[in-house]
């Protein structure tokens, strides 16, 4: 089990780096979008390449960041149901979900996405818009993103099995309120202060 936990930590480290890179893509998308809007307003001109690179980067954030969301347990989860389970129950549900749903989905999407990428790369497919970009990099995000999600799923599966066999902590355990709960509490306190000040 120690080898598998070491493998899990290595996968987590890789996912962490890719997730941090994806965060920079958000900044790049914002800067390009703002720059394009300013140029369009001041000079009454625009570039299809700048418009397309925005959605390329936006796609990269979601495709390359999905494994990071899984690592951080920030993906969509039906908490009001899973919170009713015991720790072992939650980990069993995740284990079954990863094996039955996540792995097949990743396999299907990566294998369906690869021919799109390959065809676009071989044919040097270009955007149909004037001044548009080559298409293969954005098509490459499909198999790459799902391969990274599958890799992170391996790590998550190892962690769930480690907990279930008594060899690791419960990574699904909530330590204190979630970020959403903290934000809701902060907003409630600010509203209460505003109402007191208005009286």
PDB file of N, CA, C and O in Angstrom, residues 137-191:
ATOM      1  N   UNK A 137      -4.564  22.512 -31.309  1.00  0.00           N
ATOM      2  CA  UNK A 137      -4.283  22.656 -29.872  1.00  0.00           C
ATOM      3  C   UNK A 137      -5.536  22.562 -28.998  1.00  0.00           C
ATOM      4  O   UNK A 137      -5.503  21.962 -27.926  1.00  0.00           O
ATOM      5  N   UNK A 138      -6.634  23.143 -29.476  1.00  0.00           N
ATOM      6  CA  UNK A 138      -7.847  23.081 -28.666  1.00  0.00           C
ATOM      7  C   UNK A 138      -8.454  21.681 -28.703  1.00  0.00           C
ATOM      8  O   UNK A 138      -9.008  21.215 -27.698  1.00  0.00           O
ATOM      9  N   UNK A 139      -8.328  20.978 -29.823  1.00  0.00           N
ATOM     10  CA  UNK A 139      -8.799  19.594 -29.869  1.00  0.00           C
ATOM     11  C   UNK A 139      -7.945  18.693 -28.962  1.00  0.00           C
ATOM     12  O   UNK A 139      -8.443  17.715 -28.408  1.00  0.00           O
ATOM     13  N   UNK A 140      -6.667  19.013 -28.842  1.00  0.00           N
ATOM     14  CA  UNK A 140      -5.777  18.218 -27.986  1.00  0.00           C
ATOM     15  C   UNK A 140      -6.187  18.289 -26.519  1.00  0.00           C
ATOM     16  O   UNK A 140      -5.882  17.387 -25.740  1.00  0.00           O
ATOM     17  N   UNK A 141      -6.881  19.373 -26.153  1.00  0.00           N
ATOM     18  CA  UNK A 141      -7.313  19.512 -24.763  1.00  0.00           C
ATOM     19  C   UNK A 141      -8.304  18.425 -24.350  1.00  0.00           C
ATOM     20  O   UNK A 141      -8.382  18.080 -23.173  1.00  0.00           O
ATOM     21  N   UNK A 142      -9.055  17.887 -25.292  1.00  0.00           N
ATOM     22  CA  UNK A 142     -10.070  16.875 -24.951  1.00  0.00           C
ATOM     23  C   UNK A 142      -9.403  15.591 -24.436  1.00  0.00           C
ATOM     24  O   UNK A 142      -9.633  15.199 -23.281  1.00  0.00           O
ATOM     25  N   UNK A 143      -8.561  14.922 -25.227  1.00  0.00           N
ATOM     26  CA  UNK A 143      -7.930  13.714 -24.672  1.00  0.00           C
ATOM     27  C   UNK A 143      -6.986  14.025 -23.516  1.00  0.00           C
ATOM     28  O   UNK A 143      -6.913  13.249 -22.554  1.00  0.00           O
ATOM     29  N   UNK A 144      -6.293  15.162 -23.578  1.00  0.00           N
ATOM     30  CA  UNK A 144      -5.364  15.506 -22.493  1.00  0.00           C
ATOM     31  C   UNK A 144      -6.116  15.734 -21.187  1.00  0.00           C
ATOM     32  O   UNK A 144      -5.718  15.230 -20.134  1.00  0.00           O
ATOM     33  N   UNK A 145      -7.191  16.492 -21.260  1.00  0.00           N
ATOM     34  CA  UNK A 145      -7.959  16.793 -20.052  1.00  0.00           C
ATOM     35  C   UNK A 145      -8.543  15.548 -19.415  1.00  0.00           C
ATOM     36  O   UNK A 145      -8.471  15.369 -18.195  1.00  0.00           O
ATOM     37  N   UNK A 146      -9.108  14.664 -20.233  1.00  0.00           N
ATOM     38  CA  UNK A 146      -9.704  13.451 -19.670  1.00  0.00           C
ATOM     39  C   UNK A 146      -8.642  12.456 -19.223  1.00  0.00           C
ATOM     40  O   UNK A 146      -8.869  11.701 -18.275  1.00  0.00           O
ATOM     41  N   UNK A 147      -7.479  12.459 -19.868  1.00  0.00           N
ATOM     42  CA  UNK A 147      -6.381  11.609 -19.392  1.00  0.00           C
ATOM     43  C   UNK A 147      -5.902  12.091 -18.022  1.00  0.00           C
ATOM     44  O   UNK A 147      -5.641  11.281 -17.119  1.00  0.00           O
ATOM     45  N   UNK A 148      -5.801  13.404 -17.849  1.00  0.00           N
ATOM     46  CA  UNK A 148      -5.382  13.950 -16.551  1.00  0.00           C
ATOM     47  C   UNK A 148      -6.435  13.677 -15.477  1.00  0.00           C
ATOM     48  O   UNK A 148      -6.097  13.387 -14.327  1.00  0.00           O
ATOM     49  N   UNK A 149      -7.711  13.778 -15.850  1.00  0.00           N
ATOM     50  CA  UNK A 149      -8.773  13.470 -14.896  1.00  0.00           C
ATOM     51  C   UNK A 149      -8.718  11.993 -14.501  1.00  0.00           C
ATOM     52  O   UNK A 149      -8.876  11.651 -13.322  1.00  0.00           O
ATOM     53  N   UNK A 150      -8.465  11.114 -15.467  1.00  0.00           N
ATOM     54  CA  UNK A 150      -8.344   9.679 -15.165  1.00  0.00           C
ATOM     55  C   UNK A 150      -7.156   9.418 -14.243  1.00  0.00           C
ATOM     56  O   UNK A 150      -7.253   8.630 -13.290  1.00  0.00           O
ATOM     57  N   UNK A 151      -6.049  10.116 -14.498  1.00  0.00           N
ATOM     58  CA  UNK A 151      -4.867   9.957 -13.654  1.00  0.00           C
ATOM     59  C   UNK A 151      -5.166  10.393 -12.225  1.00  0.00           C
ATOM     60  O   UNK A 151      -4.816   9.687 -11.264  1.00  0.00           O
ATOM     61  N   UNK A 152      -5.827  11.535 -12.082  1.00  0.00           N
ATOM     62  CA  UNK A 152      -6.181  11.992 -10.736  1.00  0.00           C
ATOM     63  C   UNK A 152      -7.197  11.052 -10.092  1.00  0.00           C
ATOM     64  O   UNK A 152      -7.180  10.853  -8.875  1.00  0.00           O
ATOM     65  N   UNK A 153      -8.052  10.453 -10.908  1.00  0.00           N
ATOM     66  CA  UNK A 153      -9.018   9.488 -10.382  1.00  0.00           C
ATOM     67  C   UNK A 153      -8.311   8.269  -9.801  1.00  0.00           C
ATOM     68  O   UNK A 153      -8.768   7.701  -8.808  1.00  0.00           O
ATOM     69  N   UNK A 154      -7.194   7.874 -10.415  1.00  0.00           N
ATOM     70  CA  UNK A 154      -6.398   6.779  -9.863  1.00  0.00           C
ATOM     71  C   UNK A 154      -5.915   7.154  -8.463  1.00  0.00           C
ATOM     72  O   UNK A 154      -6.030   6.371  -7.509  1.00  0.00           O
ATOM     73  N   UNK A 155      -5.412   8.379  -8.335  1.00  0.00           N
ATOM     74  CA  UNK A 155      -4.940   8.845  -7.033  1.00  0.00           C
ATOM     75  C   UNK A 155      -6.076   8.874  -6.009  1.00  0.00           C
ATOM     76  O   UNK A 155      -5.913   8.440  -4.866  1.00  0.00           O
ATOM     77  N   UNK A 156      -7.229   9.387  -6.419  1.00  0.00           N
ATOM     78  CA  UNK A 156      -8.370   9.463  -5.501  1.00  0.00           C
ATOM     79  C   UNK A 156      -8.851   8.068  -5.105  1.00  0.00           C
ATOM     80  O   UNK A 156      -9.216   7.843  -3.950  1.00  0.00           O
ATOM     81  N   UNK A 157      -8.827   7.148  -6.039  1.00  0.00           N
ATOM     82  CA  UNK A 157      -9.228   5.764  -5.744  1.00  0.00           C
ATOM     83  C   UNK A 157      -8.267   5.148  -4.723  1.00  0.00           C
ATOM     84  O   UNK A 157      -8.708   4.484  -3.773  1.00  0.00           O
ATOM     85  N   UNK A 158      -6.982   5.393  -4.900  1.00  0.00           N
ATOM     86  CA  UNK A 158      -5.989   4.882  -3.943  1.00  0.00           C
ATOM     87  C   UNK A 158      -6.277   5.442  -2.548  1.00  0.00           C
ATOM     88  O   UNK A 158      -6.266   4.707  -1.553  1.00  0.00           O
ATOM     89  N   UNK A 159      -6.583   6.749  -2.471  1.00  0.00           N
ATOM     90  CA  UNK A 159      -6.853   7.366  -1.165  1.00  0.00           C
ATOM     91  C   UNK A 159      -8.121   6.804  -0.524  1.00  0.00           C
ATOM     92  O   UNK A 159      -8.171   6.596   0.694  1.00  0.00           O
ATOM     93  N   UNK A 160      -9.158   6.551  -1.331  1.00  0.00           N
ATOM     94  CA  UNK A 160     -10.397   5.988  -0.787  1.00  0.00           C
ATOM     95  C   UNK A 160     -10.146   4.577  -0.261  1.00  0.00           C
ATOM     96  O   UNK A 160     -10.593   4.218   0.822  1.00  0.00           O
ATOM     97  N   UNK A 161      -9.421   3.765  -1.040  1.00  0.00           N
ATOM     98  CA  UNK A 161      -9.131   2.388  -0.628  1.00  0.00           C
ATOM     99  C   UNK A 161      -8.222   2.388   0.606  1.00  0.00           C
ATOM    100  O   UNK A 161      -8.412   1.574   1.526  1.00  0.00           O
ATOM    101  N   UNK A 162      -7.279   3.331   0.652  1.00  0.00           N
ATOM    102  CA  UNK A 162      -6.398   3.428   1.829  1.00  0.00           C
ATOM    103  C   UNK A 162      -7.219   3.699   3.082  1.00  0.00           C
ATOM    104  O   UNK A 162      -6.982   3.086   4.135  1.00  0.00           O
ATOM    105  N   UNK A 163      -8.183   4.592   2.986  1.00  0.00           N
ATOM    106  CA  UNK A 163      -9.033   4.869   4.145  1.00  0.00           C
ATOM    107  C   UNK A 163      -9.862   3.645   4.515  1.00  0.00           C
ATOM    108  O   UNK A 163      -9.967   3.278   5.693  1.00  0.00           O
ATOM    109  N   UNK A 164     -10.461   3.020   3.516  1.00  0.00           N
ATOM    110  CA  UNK A 164     -11.334   1.873   3.786  1.00  0.00           C
ATOM    111  C   UNK A 164     -10.580   0.689   4.390  1.00  0.00           C
ATOM    112  O   UNK A 164     -11.160  -0.106   5.120  1.00  0.00           O
ATOM    113  N   UNK A 165      -9.284   0.584   4.092  1.00  0.00           N
ATOM    114  CA  UNK A 165      -8.481  -0.512   4.645  1.00  0.00           C
ATOM    115  C   UNK A 165      -7.714  -0.093   5.901  1.00  0.00           C
ATOM    116  O   UNK A 165      -6.915  -0.867   6.421  1.00  0.00           O
ATOM    117  N   UNK A 166      -7.945   1.147   6.349  1.00  0.00           N
ATOM    118  CA  UNK A 166      -7.293   1.617   7.574  1.00  0.00           C
ATOM    119  C   UNK A 166      -5.866   2.074   7.377  1.00  0.00           C
ATOM    120  O   UNK A 166      -5.086   2.154   8.329  1.00  0.00           O
ATOM    121  N   UNK A 167      -5.489   2.397   6.128  1.00  0.00           N
ATOM    122  CA  UNK A 167      -4.112   2.802   5.834  1.00  0.00           C
ATOM    123  C   UNK A 167      -3.954   4.281   5.497  1.00  0.00           C
ATOM    124  O   UNK A 167      -2.885   4.695   5.059  1.00  0.00           O
ATOM    125  N   UNK A 168      -5.011   5.058   5.665  1.00  0.00           N
ATOM    126  CA  UNK A 168      -4.911   6.481   5.326  1.00  0.00           C
ATOM    127  C   UNK A 168      -6.061   7.273   5.918  1.00  0.00           C
ATOM    128  O   UNK A 168      -7.047   6.697   6.411  1.00  0.00           O
ATOM    129  N   UNK A 169      -5.947   8.597   5.875  1.00  0.00           N
ATOM    130  CA  UNK A 169      -7.006   9.448   6.428  1.00  0.00           C
ATOM    131  C   UNK A 169      -8.215   9.527   5.500  1.00  0.00           C
ATOM    132  O   UNK A 169      -8.145   9.142   4.338  1.00  0.00           O
ATOM    133  N   UNK A 170      -9.297  10.047   6.045  1.00  0.00           N
ATOM    134  CA  UNK A 170     -10.509  10.267   5.255  1.00  0.00           C
ATOM    135  C   UNK A 170     -10.377  11.612   4.558  1.00  0.00           C
ATOM    136  O   UNK A 170     -10.549  12.655   5.177  1.00  0.00           O
ATOM    137  N   UNK A 171     -10.066  11.595   3.266  1.00  0.00           N
ATOM    138  CA  UNK A 171      -9.882  12.850   2.527  1.00  0.00           C
ATOM    139  C   UNK A 171     -11.208  13.553   2.255  1.00  0.00           C
ATOM    140  O   UNK A 171     -11.226  14.707   1.835  1.00  0.00           O
ATOM    141  N   UNK A 172     -12.318  12.874   2.522  1.00  0.00           N
ATOM    142  CA  UNK A 172     -13.634  13.478   2.322  1.00  0.00           C
ATOM    143  C   UNK A 172     -14.157  14.152   3.588  1.00  0.00           C
ATOM    144  O   UNK A 172     -15.213  14.783   3.561  1.00  0.00           O
ATOM    145  N   UNK A 173     -13.419  14.004   4.687  1.00  0.00           N
ATOM    146  CA  UNK A 173     -13.881  14.586   5.949  1.00  0.00           C
ATOM    147  C   UNK A 173     -13.863  16.104   5.861  1.00  0.00           C
ATOM    148  O   UNK A 173     -12.909  16.701   5.348  1.00  0.00           O
ATOM    149  N   UNK A 174     -14.938  16.717   6.338  1.00  0.00           N
ATOM    150  CA  UNK A 174     -15.015  18.171   6.363  1.00  0.00           C
ATOM    151  C   UNK A 174     -14.397  18.673   7.658  1.00  0.00           C
ATOM    152  O   UNK A 174     -14.790  18.246   8.736  1.00  0.00           O
ATOM    153  N   UNK A 175     -13.439  19.572   7.525  1.00  0.00           N
ATOM    154  CA  UNK A 175     -12.824  20.170   8.707  1.00  0.00           C
ATOM    155  C   UNK A 175     -13.356  21.586   8.832  1.00  0.00           C
ATOM    156  O   UNK A 175     -12.849  22.513   8.197  1.00  0.00           O
ATOM    157  N   UNK A 176     -14.404  21.738   9.632  1.00  0.00           N
ATOM    158  CA  UNK A 176     -14.985  23.061   9.803  1.00  0.00           C
ATOM    159  C   UNK A 176     -15.892  23.412   8.647  1.00  0.00           C
ATOM    160  O   UNK A 176     -16.145  22.603   7.753  1.00  0.00           O
ATOM    161  N   UNK A 177     -16.394  24.645   8.632  1.00  0.00           N
ATOM    162  CA  UNK A 177     -17.328  25.059   7.583  1.00  0.00           C
ATOM    163  C   UNK A 177     -16.638  25.182   6.226  1.00  0.00           C
ATOM    164  O   UNK A 177     -15.445  25.472   6.139  1.00  0.00           O
ATOM    165  N   UNK A 178     -17.423  24.967   5.165  1.00  0.00           N
ATOM    166  CA  UNK A 178     -16.892  25.089   3.809  1.00  0.00           C
ATOM    167  C   UNK A 178     -16.707  26.563   3.464  1.00  0.00           C
ATOM    168  O   UNK A 178     -17.190  27.453   4.182  1.00  0.00           O
ATOM    169  N   UNK A 179     -16.018  26.817   2.352  1.00  0.00           N
ATOM    170  CA  UNK A 179     -15.810  28.204   1.912  1.00  0.00           C
ATOM    171  C   UNK A 179     -17.139  28.890   1.623  1.00  0.00           C
ATOM    172  O   UNK A 179     -17.313  30.065   1.920  1.00  0.00           O
ATOM    173  N   UNK A 180     -18.086  28.141   1.067  1.00  0.00           N
ATOM    174  CA  UNK A 180     -19.399  28.708   0.774  1.00  0.00           C
ATOM    175  C   UNK A 180     -20.130  29.084   2.056  1.00  0.00           C
ATOM    176  O   UNK A 180     -20.765  30.130   2.145  1.00  0.00           O
ATOM    177  N   UNK A 181     -20.023  28.217   3.078  1.00  0.00           N
ATOM    178  CA  UNK A 181     -20.664  28.512   4.358  1.00  0.00           C
ATOM    179  C   UNK A 181     -20.032  29.726   5.024  1.00  0.00           C
ATOM    180  O   UNK A 181     -20.731  30.563   5.599  1.00  0.00           O
ATOM    181  N   UNK A 182     -18.711  29.838   4.935  1.00  0.00           N
ATOM    182  CA  UNK A 182     -18.030  31.006   5.495  1.00  0.00           C
ATOM    183  C   UNK A 182     -18.450  32.289   4.778  1.00  0.00           C
ATOM    184  O   UNK A 182     -18.675  33.324   5.417  1.00  0.00           O
ATOM    185  N   UNK A 183     -18.566  32.225   3.460  1.00  0.00           N
ATOM    186  CA  UNK A 183     -18.987  33.394   2.689  1.00  0.00           C
ATOM    187  C   UNK A 183     -20.417  33.784   3.044  1.00  0.00           C
ATOM    188  O   UNK A 183     -20.720  34.961   3.232  1.00  0.00           O
ATOM    189  N   UNK A 184     -21.297  32.795   3.154  1.00  0.00           N
ATOM    190  CA  UNK A 184     -22.692  33.074   3.520  1.00  0.00           C
ATOM    191  C   UNK A 184     -22.767  33.716   4.897  1.00  0.00           C
ATOM    192  O   UNK A 184     -23.527  34.661   5.119  1.00  0.00           O
ATOM    193  N   UNK A 185     -21.956  33.226   5.834  1.00  0.00           N
ATOM    194  CA  UNK A 185     -21.938  33.796   7.184  1.00  0.00           C
ATOM    195  C   UNK A 185     -21.429  35.234   7.156  1.00  0.00           C
ATOM    196  O   UNK A 185     -21.989  36.118   7.813  1.00  0.00           O
ATOM    197  N   UNK A 186     -20.385  35.482   6.368  1.00  0.00           N
ATOM    198  CA  UNK A 186     -19.834  36.840   6.247  1.00  0.00           C
ATOM    199  C   UNK A 186     -20.867  37.791   5.654  1.00  0.00           C
ATOM    200  O   UNK A 186     -21.046  38.911   6.148  1.00  0.00           O
ATOM    201  N   UNK A 187     -21.556  37.374   4.613  1.00  0.00           N
ATOM    202  CA  UNK A 187     -22.581  38.216   3.990  1.00  0.00           C
ATOM    203  C   UNK A 187     -23.734  38.501   4.957  1.00  0.00           C
ATOM    204  O   UNK A 187     -24.252  39.623   5.003  1.00  0.00           O
ATOM    205  N   UNK A 188     -24.105  37.490   5.738  1.00  0.00           N
ATOM    206  CA  UNK A 188     -25.175  37.671   6.717  1.00  0.00           C
ATOM    207  C   UNK A 188     -24.762  38.689   7.779  1.00  0.00           C
ATOM    208  O   UNK A 188     -25.538  39.576   8.141  1.00  0.00           O
ATOM    209  N   UNK A 189     -23.533  38.595   8.265  1.00  0.00           N
ATOM    210  CA  UNK A 189     -23.046  39.535   9.270  1.00  0.00           C
ATOM    211  C   UNK A 189     -22.977  40.955   8.720  1.00  0.00           C
ATOM    212  O   UNK A 189     -23.345  41.916   9.407  1.00  0.00           O
ATOM    213  N   UNK A 190     -22.527  41.097   7.472  1.00  0.00           N
ATOM    214  CA  UNK A 190     -22.471  42.426   6.853  1.00  0.00           C
ATOM    215  C   UNK A 190     -23.865  43.018   6.696  1.00  0.00           C
ATOM    216  O   UNK A 190     -24.071  44.207   6.930  1.00  0.00           O
ATOM    217  N   UNK A 191     -24.834  42.189   6.323  1.00  0.00           N
ATOM    218  CA  UNK A 191     -26.214  42.656   6.168  1.00  0.00           C
ATOM    219  C   UNK A 191     -26.806  43.075   7.513  1.00  0.00           C
ATOM    220  O   UNK A 191     -27.496  44.088   7.620  1.00  0.00           O
TER     221      UNK A 191
END
